[in-house]
Amino acid sequence: MEAYKQEFIEFMVDCQVLKFGDFVTKSGRKTPFFVNTGFYRTGTQLRRLGEYYARAIQDKFGLDFDVLFGPAYKGIPLTVATTMAISEFYDKDIRYCSNRKEVKDHGDKGILLGSPLTDGDRIVIIEDVTTAGTSIQETLPIIKAQGDVKPIGLVVSVDRMERGQGTKSALQEISENYGLETTAIVTMAEVVEHLYNREYRGKVIIDDKLKEAIDAYYRQYGAE
């Protein structure tokens, strides 16, 4: 596993973004782990998060695209932090764009904020975590309504590696249904590999009991 992935896993733990216990996902599944990017709350945390996203995007897509699109609301700071990191580390100026939940009818009118989308734009979508793939169904029509644009990929922070609407993972379904390349900074398999029976900051985060709970979850909800 690449060093930046290991650093990112520990970064999530430090920021309390990655938690273990008893949770319920947006799709209604009871899960022993939860990822909430809303816990990135400081400038330093957002700067580092943008760097990890930038690395994952560079590794998967390169930088031959025009716009990074982040769905409201969590996607808004993700687009800003990541485009700034791409500029700093790769000297590439990528525009950022997000949608509003409600169309604005005065001043800077419309459903978008940040850069407008124009014909020919190649777009990468950035999200926090995709569990069942429902949010992409809302995002793509907004993007495609702006003109002759081409969404080429989706990047998330963590691939939960569980079934979407069918037997395949949500990211696999998105790739097949919408023709998008998909990637994640890390997968849950990598998280478990890095943290299982390993002491971090004086504590074993994933012990045998928690590992069994995670394995049981994947026996029920894991993707083929």
mmCIF file of C-alpha atoms in Angstrom:
data_model
loop_
_atom_site.group_PDB
_atom_site.id
_atom_site.type_symbol
_atom_site.label_atom_id
_atom_site.label_comp_id
_atom_site.label_asym_id
_atom_site.label_seq_id
_atom_site.Cartn_x
_atom_site.Cartn_y
_atom_site.Cartn_z
ATOM 1 C CA MET A 1 0.000 0.000 0.000
ATOM 2 C CA GLU A 2 1.320 3.453 -0.916
ATOM 3 C CA ALA A 3 2.573 5.593 1.956
ATOM 4 C CA TYR A 4 0.038 8.362 1.262
ATOM 5 C CA LYS A 5 -2.825 5.881 1.695
ATOM 6 C CA GLN A 6 -1.480 4.797 5.087
ATOM 7 C CA GLU A 7 -1.116 8.448 6.087
ATOM 8 C CA PHE A 8 -4.670 9.166 4.964
ATOM 9 C CA ILE A 9 -6.109 6.319 7.037
ATOM 10 C CA GLU A 10 -4.358 7.634 10.142
ATOM 11 C CA PHE A 11 -5.422 11.166 9.231
ATOM 12 C CA MET A 12 -9.075 10.058 9.179
ATOM 13 C CA VAL A 13 -8.678 8.476 12.602
ATOM 14 C CA ASP A 14 -7.019 11.597 14.009
ATOM 15 C CA CYS A 15 -9.816 13.813 12.661
ATOM 16 C CA GLN A 16 -12.521 11.438 13.984
ATOM 17 C CA VAL A 17 -13.807 11.119 10.443
ATOM 18 C CA LEU A 18 -13.385 7.344 10.525
ATOM 19 C CA LYS A 19 -15.222 5.832 13.468
ATOM 20 C CA PHE A 20 -16.010 2.324 14.637
ATOM 21 C CA GLY A 21 -19.052 1.277 16.650
ATOM 22 C CA ASP A 22 -22.757 0.918 15.848
ATOM 23 C CA PHE A 23 -24.078 3.189 13.101
ATOM 24 C CA VAL A 24 -26.803 3.327 10.461
ATOM 25 C CA THR A 25 -25.920 4.481 6.942
ATOM 26 C CA LYS A 26 -28.063 6.774 4.797
ATOM 27 C CA SER A 27 -29.270 3.665 2.974
ATOM 28 C CA GLY A 28 -30.474 2.166 6.276
ATOM 29 C CA ARG A 29 -27.777 -0.439 6.791
ATOM 30 C CA LYS A 30 -26.461 -1.087 10.296
ATOM 31 C CA THR A 31 -22.687 -0.836 10.073
ATOM 32 C CA PRO A 32 -19.722 -1.193 12.462
ATOM 33 C CA PHE A 33 -17.837 1.629 10.755
ATOM 34 C CA PHE A 34 -18.745 5.092 9.576
ATOM 35 C CA VAL A 35 -17.028 7.801 7.537
ATOM 36 C CA ASN A 36 -18.193 11.393 8.013
ATOM 37 C CA THR A 37 -16.172 14.048 6.206
ATOM 38 C CA GLY A 38 -18.128 16.704 8.083
ATOM 39 C CA PHE A 39 -15.557 16.238 10.843
ATOM 40 C CA TYR A 40 -12.879 17.922 8.752
ATOM 41 C CA ARG A 41 -13.323 21.290 10.404
ATOM 42 C CA THR A 42 -10.093 23.289 10.267
ATOM 43 C CA GLY A 43 -8.099 24.922 7.540
ATOM 44 C CA THR A 44 -5.165 22.589 8.144
ATOM 45 C CA GLN A 45 -7.388 19.518 7.908
ATOM 46 C CA LEU A 46 -9.011 20.709 4.673
ATOM 47 C CA ARG A 47 -5.617 21.530 3.172
ATOM 48 C CA ARG A 48 -4.350 18.013 3.877
ATOM 49 C CA LEU A 49 -7.584 16.446 2.665
ATOM 50 C CA GLY A 50 -7.270 18.322 -0.617
ATOM 51 C CA GLU A 51 -3.735 16.990 -1.010
ATOM 52 C CA TYR A 52 -4.892 13.378 -0.599
ATOM 53 C CA TYR A 53 -7.726 13.855 -3.088
ATOM 54 C CA ALA A 54 -5.335 15.525 -5.537
ATOM 55 C CA ARG A 55 -2.973 12.553 -5.334
ATOM 56 C CA ALA A 56 -5.790 10.064 -5.932
ATOM 57 C CA ILE A 57 -7.081 12.078 -8.902
ATOM 58 C CA GLN A 58 -3.614 12.357 -10.414
ATOM 59 C CA ASP A 59 -3.027 8.617 -9.994
ATOM 60 C CA LYS A 60 -6.341 7.615 -11.633
ATOM 61 C CA PHE A 61 -7.259 10.327 -14.121
ATOM 62 C CA GLY A 62 -4.157 12.394 -14.633
ATOM 63 C CA LEU A 63 -4.888 16.101 -14.971
ATOM 64 C CA ASP A 64 -6.358 16.223 -18.472
ATOM 65 C CA PHE A 65 -9.716 17.618 -17.390
ATOM 66 C CA ASP A 66 -11.201 21.072 -16.941
ATOM 67 C CA VAL A 67 -13.548 21.175 -13.943
ATOM 68 C CA LEU A 68 -13.825 19.504 -10.550
ATOM 69 C CA PHE A 69 -17.502 19.343 -9.564
ATOM 70 C CA GLY A 70 -18.614 18.873 -5.954
ATOM 71 C CA PRO A 71 -22.303 18.290 -5.203
ATOM 72 C CA ALA A 72 -23.776 20.473 -2.446
ATOM 73 C CA TYR A 73 -23.168 20.635 0.359
ATOM 74 C CA LYS A 74 -20.169 18.550 1.397
ATOM 75 C CA GLY A 75 -18.727 18.636 -2.098
ATOM 76 C CA ILE A 76 -18.301 22.415 -1.990
ATOM 77 C CA PRO A 77 -15.266 22.556 0.347
ATOM 78 C CA LEU A 78 -13.887 19.396 -1.277
ATOM 79 C CA THR A 79 -13.719 21.059 -4.690
ATOM 80 C CA VAL A 80 -12.064 24.181 -3.298
ATOM 81 C CA ALA A 81 -9.465 22.327 -1.222
ATOM 82 C CA THR A 82 -8.616 19.881 -3.991
ATOM 83 C CA THR A 83 -8.306 22.391 -6.828
ATOM 84 C CA MET A 84 -5.998 24.451 -4.619
ATOM 85 C CA ALA A 85 -3.877 21.353 -3.936
ATOM 86 C CA ILE A 86 -3.735 20.495 -7.649
ATOM 87 C CA SER A 87 -2.557 24.029 -8.364
ATOM 88 C CA GLU A 88 0.104 23.905 -5.650
ATOM 89 C CA PHE A 89 1.510 20.422 -6.246
ATOM 90 C CA TYR A 90 0.959 19.918 -9.977
ATOM 91 C CA ASP A 91 0.936 23.492 -11.275
ATOM 92 C CA LYS A 92 -2.362 22.844 -13.056
ATOM 93 C CA ASP A 93 -5.253 25.305 -12.857
ATOM 94 C CA ILE A 94 -8.475 23.312 -12.609
ATOM 95 C CA ARG A 95 -11.762 25.196 -12.265
ATOM 96 C CA TYR A 96 -14.132 24.293 -9.442
ATOM 97 C CA CYS A 97 -17.910 24.145 -9.587
ATOM 98 C CA SER A 98 -20.733 23.101 -7.287
ATOM 99 C CA ASN A 99 -24.508 23.202 -7.351
ATOM 100 C CA ARG A 100 -26.895 25.029 -5.090
ATOM 101 C CA LYS A 101 -29.764 23.209 -3.445
ATOM 102 C CA GLU A 102 -32.086 25.993 -4.621
ATOM 103 C CA VAL A 103 -31.821 28.032 -7.807
ATOM 104 C CA LYS A 104 -30.746 31.617 -7.113
ATOM 105 C CA ASP A 105 -32.857 34.196 -8.970
ATOM 106 C CA HIS A 106 -30.830 37.359 -8.287
ATOM 107 C CA GLY A 107 -27.219 38.479 -8.454
ATOM 108 C CA ASP A 108 -25.141 35.480 -9.514
ATOM 109 C CA LYS A 109 -28.197 33.654 -10.821
ATOM 110 C CA GLY A 110 -28.639 29.965 -11.494
ATOM 111 C CA ILE A 111 -28.095 26.609 -9.847
ATOM 112 C CA LEU A 112 -24.289 26.655 -9.969
ATOM 113 C CA LEU A 113 -21.639 28.406 -7.934
ATOM 114 C CA GLY A 114 -17.975 28.688 -8.804
ATOM 115 C CA SER A 115 -17.071 28.283 -12.450
ATOM 116 C CA PRO A 116 -19.778 27.979 -15.100
ATOM 117 C CA LEU A 117 -19.771 24.793 -17.167
ATOM 118 C CA THR A 118 -19.208 25.315 -20.879
ATOM 119 C CA ASP A 119 -19.418 23.122 -23.975
ATOM 120 C CA GLY A 120 -16.499 20.734 -24.214
ATOM 121 C CA ASP A 121 -15.656 20.715 -20.512
ATOM 122 C CA ARG A 122 -14.302 17.439 -19.153
ATOM 123 C CA ILE A 123 -15.499 17.025 -15.573
ATOM 124 C CA VAL A 124 -14.405 14.950 -12.603
ATOM 125 C CA ILE A 125 -16.949 14.675 -9.780
ATOM 126 C CA ILE A 126 -15.741 14.645 -6.172
ATOM 127 C CA GLU A 127 -17.735 13.243 -3.254
ATOM 128 C CA ASP A 128 -17.078 12.135 0.304
ATOM 129 C CA VAL A 129 -18.352 8.546 0.413
ATOM 130 C CA THR A 130 -20.626 6.604 -1.915
ATOM 131 C CA THR A 131 -22.598 3.821 -0.228
ATOM 132 C CA ALA A 132 -25.525 3.052 -2.530
ATOM 133 C CA GLY A 133 -24.767 5.377 -5.455
ATOM 134 C CA THR A 134 -27.936 7.447 -5.074
ATOM 135 C CA SER A 135 -26.341 10.899 -5.074
ATOM 136 C CA ILE A 136 -24.789 10.492 -8.517
ATOM 137 C CA GLN A 137 -28.302 10.053 -9.936
ATOM 138 C CA GLU A 138 -29.088 13.588 -8.770
ATOM 139 C CA THR A 139 -25.741 15.103 -9.741
ATOM 140 C CA LEU A 140 -25.357 13.976 -13.353
ATOM 141 C CA PRO A 141 -28.613 15.551 -14.668
ATOM 142 C CA ILE A 142 -27.543 18.902 -13.166
ATOM 143 C CA ILE A 143 -24.172 18.707 -14.881
ATOM 144 C CA LYS A 144 -25.489 17.540 -18.246
ATOM 145 C CA ALA A 145 -28.189 20.219 -18.277
ATOM 146 C CA GLN A 146 -25.463 22.873 -18.538
ATOM 147 C CA GLY A 147 -24.432 22.024 -22.106
ATOM 148 C CA ASP A 148 -22.313 19.658 -24.164
ATOM 149 C CA VAL A 149 -20.070 18.591 -21.292
ATOM 150 C CA LYS A 150 -18.446 15.245 -20.529
ATOM 151 C CA PRO A 151 -18.328 13.825 -17.002
ATOM 152 C CA ILE A 152 -15.368 11.444 -17.069
ATOM 153 C CA GLY A 153 -14.878 10.282 -13.510
ATOM 154 C CA LEU A 154 -15.834 10.156 -9.850
ATOM 155 C CA VAL A 155 -13.476 10.264 -6.879
ATOM 156 C CA VAL A 156 -14.497 9.539 -3.288
ATOM 157 C CA SER A 157 -12.479 9.453 -0.097
ATOM 158 C CA VAL A 158 -13.354 5.881 0.924
ATOM 159 C CA ASP A 159 -14.713 2.991 -1.101
ATOM 160 C CA ARG A 160 -16.924 1.123 1.365
ATOM 161 C CA MET A 161 -16.827 -1.903 -0.977
ATOM 162 C CA GLU A 162 -20.434 -2.858 -0.369
ATOM 163 C CA ARG A 163 -23.334 -3.583 -2.655
ATOM 164 C CA GLY A 164 -25.107 -0.733 -4.355
ATOM 165 C CA GLN A 165 -28.527 -1.373 -5.885
ATOM 166 C CA GLY A 166 -27.564 -4.884 -7.006
ATOM 167 C CA THR A 167 -24.747 -7.286 -6.195
ATOM 168 C CA LYS A 168 -21.864 -5.134 -7.382
ATOM 169 C CA SER A 169 -20.309 -2.259 -5.460
ATOM 170 C CA ALA A 170 -21.781 1.210 -5.772
ATOM 171 C CA LEU A 171 -18.649 2.415 -7.559
ATOM 172 C CA GLN A 172 -18.789 -0.514 -9.993
ATOM 173 C CA GLU A 173 -22.455 0.202 -10.714
ATOM 174 C CA ILE A 174 -21.743 3.878 -11.296
ATOM 175 C CA SER A 175 -18.949 2.980 -13.692
ATOM 176 C CA GLU A 176 -21.134 0.580 -15.664
ATOM 177 C CA ASN A 177 -24.374 2.575 -15.597
ATOM 178 C CA TYR A 178 -22.962 6.003 -16.350
ATOM 179 C CA GLY A 179 -19.702 5.321 -18.149
ATOM 180 C CA LEU A 180 -17.627 7.002 -15.435
ATOM 181 C CA GLU A 181 -14.222 5.925 -14.245
ATOM 182 C CA THR A 182 -14.241 5.728 -10.451
ATOM 183 C CA THR A 183 -11.592 5.779 -7.761
ATOM 184 C CA ALA A 184 -11.126 6.295 -4.031
ATOM 185 C CA ILE A 185 -8.264 7.536 -1.916
ATOM 186 C CA VAL A 186 -8.524 4.267 0.024
ATOM 187 C CA THR A 187 -10.771 1.213 0.198
ATOM 188 C CA MET A 188 -12.127 -0.292 3.390
ATOM 189 C CA ALA A 189 -9.987 -3.354 2.691
ATOM 190 C CA GLU A 190 -6.942 -1.095 2.869
ATOM 191 C CA VAL A 191 -8.248 0.498 6.064
ATOM 192 C CA VAL A 192 -8.634 -2.905 7.711
ATOM 193 C CA GLU A 193 -5.262 -4.083 6.419
ATOM 194 C CA HIS A 194 -3.528 -1.052 7.910
ATOM 195 C CA LEU A 195 -5.307 -0.922 11.283
ATOM 196 C CA TYR A 196 -6.040 -4.568 12.156
ATOM 197 C CA ASN A 197 -4.157 -5.658 15.275
ATOM 198 C CA ARG A 198 -1.816 -2.716 14.863
ATOM 199 C CA GLU A 199 -1.272 -0.201 17.617
ATOM 200 C CA TYR A 200 -1.772 3.419 16.635
ATOM 201 C CA ARG A 201 -1.280 6.191 19.191
ATOM 202 C CA GLY A 202 -1.188 3.615 21.970
ATOM 203 C CA LYS A 203 -4.364 1.800 20.955
ATOM 204 C CA VAL A 204 -5.336 -1.106 18.715
ATOM 205 C CA ILE A 205 -8.194 0.351 16.702
ATOM 206 C CA ILE A 206 -9.374 -2.801 14.907
ATOM 207 C CA ASP A 207 -9.043 -5.766 17.257
ATOM 208 C CA ASP A 208 -10.293 -9.313 16.679
ATOM 209 C CA LYS A 209 -13.819 -8.522 17.904
ATOM 210 C CA LEU A 210 -14.218 -5.500 15.628
ATOM 211 C CA LYS A 211 -12.644 -7.391 12.726
ATOM 212 C CA GLU A 212 -15.291 -10.083 13.099
ATOM 213 C CA ALA A 213 -18.060 -7.447 13.108
ATOM 214 C CA ILE A 214 -16.629 -5.929 9.909
ATOM 215 C CA ASP A 215 -16.345 -9.379 8.307
ATOM 216 C CA ALA A 216 -19.968 -10.130 9.271
ATOM 217 C CA TYR A 217 -21.083 -6.858 7.712
ATOM 218 C CA TYR A 218 -19.378 -7.743 4.460
ATOM 219 C CA ARG A 219 -20.853 -11.216 4.455
ATOM 220 C CA GLN A 220 -24.263 -9.510 4.431
ATOM 221 C CA TYR A 221 -23.614 -6.408 2.350
ATOM 222 C CA GLY A 222 -20.273 -6.913 0.626
ATOM 223 C CA ALA A 223 -20.067 -6.536 -3.135
ATOM 224 C CA GLU A 224 -19.308 -9.529 -5.307
#
